[in-house]
Coordinates of C-alpha atoms in Angstrom, one line a residue:
M1 CA 28.5 -8.3 -19.2
S2 CA 26.5 -9.6 -22.1
W3 CA 24.6 -7.3 -24.4
P4 CA 21.1 -8.3 -23.2
V5 CA 22.1 -7.5 -19.6
R6 CA 23.5 -4.2 -20.6
A7 CA 20.4 -3.4 -22.6
V8 CA 18.1 -4.2 -19.6
S9 CA 20.3 -2.0 -17.4
R10 CA 20.1 0.9 -19.8
V11 CA 16.3 0.5 -20.1
R12 CA 16.0 0.6 -16.3
A13 CA 18.3 3.6 -16.0
A14 CA 16.2 5.5 -18.6
A15 CA 13.0 4.6 -16.9
A16 CA 14.3 5.9 -13.6
A17 CA 15.7 9.1 -15.1
D18 CA 14.6 12.6 -13.9
G19 CA 13.4 11.3 -10.6
A20 CA 10.9 8.8 -12.1
D21 CA 12.0 6.1 -9.7
R22 CA 11.1 8.2 -6.7
S23 CA 7.9 9.6 -8.0
G24 CA 6.4 6.3 -9.1
L25 CA 6.5 6.9 -12.8
A26 CA 9.0 4.1 -13.4
A27 CA 6.7 1.6 -11.7
L28 CA 3.8 2.8 -13.8
L29 CA 6.0 2.4 -16.9
S30 CA 6.5 -1.3 -16.0
V31 CA 2.7 -1.8 -15.7
H32 CA 2.0 0.0 -18.9
A33 CA 4.7 -1.9 -20.9
L34 CA 3.4 -5.3 -19.7
Q35 CA -0.2 -4.5 -20.5
A36 CA 0.7 -3.0 -23.9
A37 CA 2.5 -6.2 -24.8
G38 CA -0.4 -8.3 -23.7
D39 CA -2.8 -6.2 -25.8
A40 CA -0.5 -6.6 -28.8
L41 CA -0.6 -10.3 -28.5
I42 CA -4.4 -10.3 -28.3
A43 CA -4.5 -8.0 -31.4
V44 CA -2.3 -10.4 -33.4
A45 CA -4.5 -13.4 -32.5
L46 CA -7.6 -11.5 -33.4
A47 CA -6.2 -10.2 -36.7
G48 CA -5.5 -13.7 -37.9
T49 CA -9.0 -14.9 -36.9
V50 CA -10.9 -11.9 -38.2
F51 CA -8.9 -10.8 -41.3
F52 CA -5.8 -12.7 -42.5
D53 CA -7.0 -16.4 -42.1
V54 CA -10.3 -16.1 -44.0
P55 CA -11.4 -15.3 -47.6
L56 CA -11.5 -11.6 -48.5
G57 CA -15.3 -11.4 -48.7
Q58 CA -15.8 -13.1 -45.4
A59 CA -13.1 -10.9 -43.9
R60 CA -15.2 -7.8 -44.7
G61 CA -18.2 -9.1 -42.7
R62 CA -16.0 -10.0 -39.8
V63 CA -14.3 -6.6 -39.8
A64 CA -17.7 -4.9 -39.9
L65 CA -18.9 -6.9 -36.9
Y66 CA -15.7 -6.1 -35.0
L67 CA -16.1 -2.4 -35.8
L68 CA -19.6 -2.5 -34.4
L69 CA -18.2 -4.2 -31.3
T70 CA -15.6 -1.4 -30.9
L71 CA -18.5 1.1 -30.6
L72 CA -20.3 -0.6 -27.8
P73 CA -17.7 -0.1 -25.0
F74 CA -18.2 3.7 -25.4
A75 CA -21.9 3.4 -24.6
L76 CA -20.6 2.5 -21.2
L77 CA -17.4 4.5 -20.9
V78 CA -18.8 8.0 -20.7
P79 CA -22.0 7.5 -18.6
V80 CA -20.6 4.8 -16.4
A81 CA -16.8 4.4 -16.4
G82 CA -15.9 8.1 -16.3
P83 CA -18.0 9.1 -13.3
L84 CA -17.2 5.8 -11.5
L85 CA -13.4 6.5 -11.8
D86 CA -14.0 10.0 -10.6
R87 CA -15.9 8.6 -7.6
F88 CA -13.1 6.1 -6.8
R89 CA -10.0 8.2 -7.2
H90 CA -8.9 6.8 -3.9
G91 CA -8.7 3.3 -5.4
R92 CA -6.9 4.0 -8.7
R93 CA -4.3 1.2 -8.1
T94 CA -7.1 -1.3 -7.7
V95 CA -8.8 0.0 -10.9
L96 CA -5.5 -0.4 -12.8
S97 CA -5.1 -3.9 -11.4
V98 CA -8.6 -5.1 -12.1
T99 CA -8.7 -3.8 -15.6
T100 CA -5.5 -5.6 -16.5
G101 CA -6.1 -8.8 -14.6
A102 CA -9.6 -9.2 -16.0
R103 CA -8.2 -8.9 -19.5
G104 CA -5.7 -11.6 -18.7
L105 CA -8.4 -14.0 -17.6
L106 CA -10.4 -13.2 -20.7
A107 CA -7.4 -13.7 -23.0
W108 CA -6.9 -17.2 -21.5
S109 CA -10.6 -17.9 -22.1
M110 CA -10.4 -16.6 -25.6
A111 CA -7.6 -19.1 -26.4
G112 CA -10.2 -21.8 -26.5
S113 CA -12.8 -19.8 -28.3
L114 CA -11.1 -18.6 -31.5
A115 CA -13.4 -20.7 -33.7
S116 CA -16.7 -19.9 -32.0
L117 CA -19.0 -16.9 -31.8
S118 CA -18.3 -16.5 -28.1
L119 CA -15.0 -14.9 -29.2
Y120 CA -16.8 -11.6 -30.0
P121 CA -18.4 -10.9 -26.6
Q122 CA -15.1 -11.7 -24.9
A123 CA -13.3 -9.3 -27.3
L124 CA -15.9 -6.7 -26.5
A125 CA -15.2 -7.1 -22.8
V126 CA -11.5 -6.8 -23.4
L127 CA -12.1 -3.5 -25.3
V128 CA -14.2 -2.1 -22.4
L129 CA -11.5 -3.0 -19.9
T130 CA -8.8 -1.6 -22.1
R131 CA -10.5 1.8 -22.4
A132 CA -11.2 1.9 -18.7
Y133 CA -7.6 1.2 -18.0
G134 CA -6.6 4.0 -20.4
V135 CA -8.7 6.5 -18.5
A136 CA -7.4 5.5 -15.1
R137 CA -3.8 5.5 -16.4
S138 CA -4.1 9.0 -17.9
A139 CA -5.4 10.3 -14.5
A140 CA -2.6 8.5 -12.7
V141 CA 0.2 10.2 -14.7
V142 CA -0.5 13.5 -12.9
R143 CA 0.1 11.7 -9.6
V144 CA 3.4 10.1 -10.5
R145 CA 5.0 12.8 -12.7
P146 CA 8.3 13.9 -11.2
P147 CA 8.8 17.6 -10.8
A148 CA 11.6 17.6 -13.5
L149 CA 9.4 16.2 -16.1
G150 CA 6.5 17.9 -18.0
L151 CA 3.1 16.2 -18.5
V152 CA 3.7 15.8 -22.3
A153 CA 7.2 14.3 -21.7
A154 CA 5.8 11.9 -19.0
G155 CA 3.1 10.8 -21.5
A156 CA 5.6 10.4 -24.2
R157 CA 7.8 8.2 -22.0
L158 CA 4.8 6.0 -21.3
N159 CA 4.1 5.7 -25.0
I160 CA 7.7 4.8 -25.8
V161 CA 7.7 1.8 -23.5
A162 CA 4.2 0.8 -24.7
T163 CA 5.3 1.0 -28.3
A164 CA 8.5 -1.0 -27.6
G165 CA 6.7 -3.6 -25.6
S166 CA 3.9 -4.0 -28.1
G167 CA 6.3 -4.1 -31.0
V168 CA 8.3 -7.0 -29.5
A169 CA 5.2 -8.8 -28.4
A170 CA 3.6 -8.5 -31.8
A171 CA 6.6 -10.0 -33.5
V172 CA 6.6 -12.9 -30.9
G173 CA 2.8 -13.3 -31.5
V174 CA 3.2 -13.6 -35.3
G175 CA 5.9 -16.2 -34.7
L176 CA 3.7 -18.2 -32.3
S177 CA 0.7 -18.0 -34.6
R178 CA 2.7 -19.4 -37.5
T179 CA 4.3 -22.2 -35.5
V180 CA 2.1 -23.4 -32.7
G181 CA -1.1 -21.4 -33.4
G182 CA -3.0 -18.3 -32.3
P183 CA -4.2 -19.7 -29.0
W184 CA -0.6 -19.6 -27.7
S185 CA -0.4 -15.8 -28.4
L186 CA -3.5 -15.4 -26.2
R187 CA -2.1 -17.6 -23.4
L188 CA 1.1 -15.6 -23.4
A189 CA -1.0 -12.4 -23.3
A190 CA -2.8 -13.7 -20.3
L191 CA 0.4 -14.2 -18.4
L192 CA 1.7 -10.7 -19.2
L193 CA -1.6 -9.1 -18.3
L194 CA -1.8 -10.9 -15.0
G195 CA 1.8 -9.8 -14.3
A196 CA 0.7 -6.2 -15.0
A197 CA -2.2 -6.6 -12.6
L198 CA 0.2 -7.7 -9.8
A199 CA 2.6 -4.8 -10.6
A200 CA -0.3 -2.3 -10.5
L201 CA -1.0 -3.3 -6.9
R202 CA 2.6 -2.4 -6.0
L203 CA 2.4 1.1 -7.3
P204 CA 3.2 3.9 -4.8
A205 CA 0.3 4.8 -2.4
H206 CA 0.2 8.4 -3.7
V207 CA -1.2 7.1 -7.0
D208 CA -4.5 6.9 -5.0
E209 CA -6.0 10.1 -3.8
I210 CA -7.1 10.5 -0.2
R211 CA -10.8 9.6 0.3
T212 CA -12.8 12.8 0.7
S213 CA -16.6 12.9 0.5
P214 CA -18.6 9.9 -0.8
G215 CA -20.0 11.9 -3.7
A216 CA -18.4 11.9 -7.1
G217 CA -17.0 14.9 -8.8
P218 CA -19.1 17.0 -11.1
G219 CA -19.8 15.5 -14.6
W220 CA -17.7 16.8 -17.5
R221 CA -18.8 17.5 -21.0
V222 CA -16.9 18.6 -24.1
R223 CA -19.1 21.7 -24.4
Q224 CA -17.8 22.8 -21.0
A225 CA -14.2 22.5 -21.9
P226 CA -12.0 25.6 -22.5
D227 CA -10.6 26.3 -25.9
G228 CA -7.3 24.8 -24.9
V229 CA -8.9 21.4 -24.6
R230 CA -11.5 21.6 -27.4
R231 CA -9.1 22.6 -30.2
P232 CA -6.6 19.7 -29.8
L233 CA -9.6 17.4 -29.3
L234 CA -11.1 18.5 -32.7
A235 CA -7.8 18.0 -34.4
S236 CA -7.3 14.6 -32.8
V237 CA -10.8 13.5 -33.8
A238 CA -10.3 14.4 -37.5
L239 CA -6.9 12.7 -37.6
R240 CA -8.2 9.5 -35.9
A241 CA -11.0 9.3 -38.5
G242 CA -8.5 9.7 -41.3
G243 CA -6.2 7.1 -39.7
G244 CA -9.1 4.6 -39.3
L245 CA -10.1 5.1 -42.9
L246 CA -6.6 4.5 -44.2
T247 CA -5.8 1.5 -42.0
V248 CA -8.9 -0.5 -43.0
A249 CA -9.1 0.6 -46.7
L250 CA -5.4 0.0 -47.4
A251 CA -5.5 -3.4 -45.7
F252 CA -8.3 -4.6 -48.0
L253 CA -7.0 -2.9 -51.1
L254 CA -3.5 -4.3 -50.7
R255 CA -4.8 -7.7 -50.0
A256 CA -7.2 -7.6 -53.0
E257 CA -4.2 -6.7 -55.2
H258 CA -2.4 -9.8 -53.9
T259 CA 0.3 -7.6 -52.3
S260 CA 2.8 -9.6 -50.3
G261 CA 2.5 -9.8 -46.5
P262 CA 5.7 -7.9 -45.8
V263 CA 4.6 -4.9 -48.0
I264 CA 1.3 -4.8 -46.2
G265 CA 3.2 -4.8 -43.0
V266 CA 5.4 -1.9 -44.1
V267 CA 2.5 0.2 -45.2
L268 CA 0.4 -0.3 -42.2
G269 CA 3.4 -0.3 -39.9
A270 CA 4.2 3.2 -41.1
A271 CA 1.4 4.4 -38.9
L272 CA 3.2 2.9 -35.9
A273 CA 6.5 4.5 -37.0
G274 CA 4.9 7.9 -37.4
S275 CA 3.3 7.6 -33.9
L276 CA 6.6 6.7 -32.4
L277 CA 8.3 9.6 -34.1
G278 CA 5.6 11.8 -32.7
T279 CA 6.2 10.4 -29.2
V280 CA 9.9 11.2 -29.5
L281 CA 9.2 14.7 -30.6
A282 CA 6.6 15.3 -28.0
G283 CA 8.9 14.1 -25.2
R284 CA 11.7 16.5 -26.3
L285 CA 9.6 19.6 -27.0
P286 CA 7.8 22.0 -24.7
A287 CA 4.0 21.5 -24.5
T288 CA 3.4 24.8 -26.2
T289 CA 5.6 23.8 -29.1
T290 CA 3.7 20.5 -29.4
A291 CA 0.4 22.4 -29.6
R292 CA 1.8 24.7 -32.3
L293 CA 3.0 21.6 -34.3
T294 CA -0.4 20.0 -33.9
G295 CA -2.1 23.0 -35.6
A296 CA 0.5 24.0 -38.2
G297 CA 1.4 20.4 -39.0
L298 CA -2.0 19.2 -40.0
S299 CA -1.4 20.4 -43.6
A300 CA 1.5 17.9 -44.0
P301 CA -0.7 14.7 -43.8
A302 CA -3.2 16.2 -46.2
L303 CA -0.5 17.0 -48.7
A304 CA 1.1 13.5 -48.3
L305 CA -2.3 11.9 -48.8
L306 CA -3.0 13.8 -52.0
V307 CA 0.5 12.9 -53.4
A308 CA -0.2 9.2 -52.6
A309 CA -3.6 9.4 -54.3
V310 CA -2.0 10.8 -57.5
L311 CA 0.9 8.4 -57.6
G312 CA -1.0 5.3 -56.4
R313 CA 2.2 3.5 -55.2
D314 CA 2.9 1.6 -52.1
L315 CA 5.8 3.8 -50.9
P316 CA 3.9 7.1 -51.1
A317 CA 1.0 5.4 -49.3
A318 CA 3.3 4.3 -46.5
V319 CA 4.7 7.8 -46.2
A320 CA 1.2 9.2 -46.1
V321 CA 0.1 6.7 -43.4
G322 CA 3.2 7.6 -41.4
T323 CA 2.6 11.3 -41.6
V324 CA -1.0 10.8 -40.4
G325 CA 0.4 8.7 -37.5
L326 CA 2.9 11.5 -36.6
A327 CA 0.3 14.2 -36.7
A328 CA -2.2 12.2 -34.7
S329 CA 0.4 11.4 -32.1
L330 CA 1.3 15.1 -31.6
A331 CA -2.4 16.0 -31.4
K332 CA -3.0 13.3 -28.7
Y333 CA -0.1 14.5 -26.5
A334 CA -1.4 18.1 -26.8
L335 CA -4.9 16.9 -25.8
D336 CA -3.6 14.8 -22.9
A337 CA -1.5 17.7 -21.5
A338 CA -4.4 20.1 -21.9
Q339 CA -6.8 17.8 -19.9
Q340 CA -4.2 17.1 -17.2
T341 CA -3.6 20.8 -16.8
L342 CA -6.9 22.5 -17.5
V343 CA -9.5 20.0 -16.2
P344 CA -10.2 19.9 -12.4
A345 CA -9.0 16.7 -10.7
A346 CA -12.5 15.9 -9.6
S347 CA -13.7 15.7 -13.2
R348 CA -10.6 14.3 -14.9
G349 CA -11.9 10.7 -15.2
S350 CA -15.0 11.9 -17.0
A351 CA -12.9 14.2 -19.2
F352 CA -10.6 11.4 -20.3
A353 CA -13.5 9.1 -20.8
S354 CA -15.3 11.6 -23.0
S355 CA -12.2 12.3 -25.1
E356 CA -11.3 8.7 -25.5
T357 CA -14.9 8.0 -26.6
A358 CA -14.7 10.8 -29.2
L359 CA -11.4 9.5 -30.6
Q360 CA -12.4 5.9 -30.8
L361 CA -15.7 6.7 -32.4
A362 CA -13.9 8.8 -34.9
W363 CA -11.5 6.0 -35.7
A364 CA -14.4 3.5 -36.0
A365 CA -16.4 5.8 -38.2
G366 CA -13.4 6.4 -40.5
A367 CA -12.7 2.7 -40.6
G368 CA -16.4 2.0 -41.5
V369 CA -16.1 4.5 -44.4
G370 CA -12.9 2.9 -45.5
L371 CA -14.5 -0.6 -45.4
G372 CA -17.3 0.6 -47.7
L373 CA -15.0 2.5 -50.1
S374 CA -12.5 -0.4 -50.4
A375 CA -15.1 -2.4 -52.4
L376 CA -15.5 0.3 -55.1
P377 CA -13.5 0.8 -58.3
A378 CA -10.4 3.0 -57.9
A379 CA -11.0 2.8 -54.2
R380 CA -7.4 3.7 -53.2
T381 CA -7.7 7.1 -54.9
V382 CA -11.1 7.7 -53.3
C383 CA -9.9 6.6 -49.9
L384 CA -6.8 8.8 -49.9
L385 CA -8.7 11.8 -51.2
T386 CA -11.3 11.3 -48.6
A387 CA -8.7 11.1 -45.9
G388 CA -7.1 14.2 -47.3
A389 CA -10.5 16.0 -47.0
L390 CA -10.8 14.8 -43.4
L391 CA -7.4 16.2 -42.5
A392 CA -8.1 19.4 -44.3
A393 CA -11.2 19.7 -42.1
A394 CA -9.0 19.2 -39.1
L395 CA -6.7 22.0 -40.3
V396 CA -9.7 24.3 -40.6
T397 CA -11.1 23.5 -37.1
S398 CA -7.8 23.8 -35.3
H399 CA -5.7 26.3 -37.3
R400 CA -5.7 28.6 -34.2
I401 CA -4.6 26.0 -31.8
S402 CA -1.3 27.8 -31.1
G403 CA -3.4 30.7 -29.8
S404 CA -5.3 28.7 -27.3
T405 CA -4.6 28.4 -23.6
P406 CA -0.9 27.5 -23.0
L407 CA -0.4 23.9 -22.0
R408 CA 2.0 24.5 -19.1
S409 CA 2.9 21.6 -16.9
R410 CA 2.6 22.1 -13.2
S411 CA 6.0 22.8 -11.5
T412 CA 5.5 20.1 -8.9
R413 CA 3.7 16.8 -8.7
P414 CA 0.2 17.2 -7.0
S415 CA 0.2 16.6 -3.3
P416 CA -1.2 13.3 -2.1
S417 CA -4.3 15.1 -0.9
G418 CA -5.1 15.8 -4.6

């Protein structure tokens, strides 16, 4: 048996472990991996068009426009998408399929629009659909989690396949962009996303909840959340803001210094490596331990950022970025587990929509600050010190996270009746 066949067999066995094949989690893993790969290919194509393939000054304007576009989906996500997903919990498979399939059609259309302004509204639509998919997927995890697997571990398993799929797809996308052009990355993304849409329709029936009354569940607001949800949310918000600042500021700073492409890739890729390490840790640790690490570990990114600011070298910057990614990953898993455990099922869609909005707005705000600071003298030091201050604020707001409501996974998967 050749090594590719053995590798595929091992991946399938790992996906089906702990009863995931019977619960439906393995099927959701396939959907999530395909759509993550498609999103990565879209991101590669857009990165070339918006940042790498244009002069530095022009890139700043395009990145600023793209950041503004990232804010618009969340004007719809909380007041519209969250309550809508709460109302149609009985059609969750359809929601997952529509939000992936529509992205596939848009990706195919974008392949012919890379040089025109119509690219931006299409990218906006992709962002809206991506966030709506994320909300529906987070709610679906509770329905397909096998009894032997905790909520944090189930979420970590999803993130591992998404990271693997997006990593491979990004490498393929870079190769396609350099050889045959960015449009082919988008066409391949379209095929993967349409495949994910078909796979979503084949998810087990218990992913959908039984239709009850026609009314939607009660609305959900952050101020109504218990401390067990608010504390990891505050930590995640501060870490996302710091991550956005670092990503955008370092991208421009390294490019302005004529740093080679591989070095830029290593520094910015450190965030992905840190996130993956956080995924591995979250999947192997109890949820309560993950929550404690989220609180106590917030000091590590701040320290790493301050060291990088003093040394001003690429390697310390990469370590700092990776540490931020690690802390942000752990905080996000603690937040997801808290919402899946402590928020009523009837309001879970609104809860995930609200938290996703807060996290993405924090990232965009941090990125906007980084974009402005990257044009100043000694911007690297300013950016890293600012990120350190943001993370210190996260430490202050969440230092008692370990004392909040325990994030215990339910012992059994929810019944099909919800």
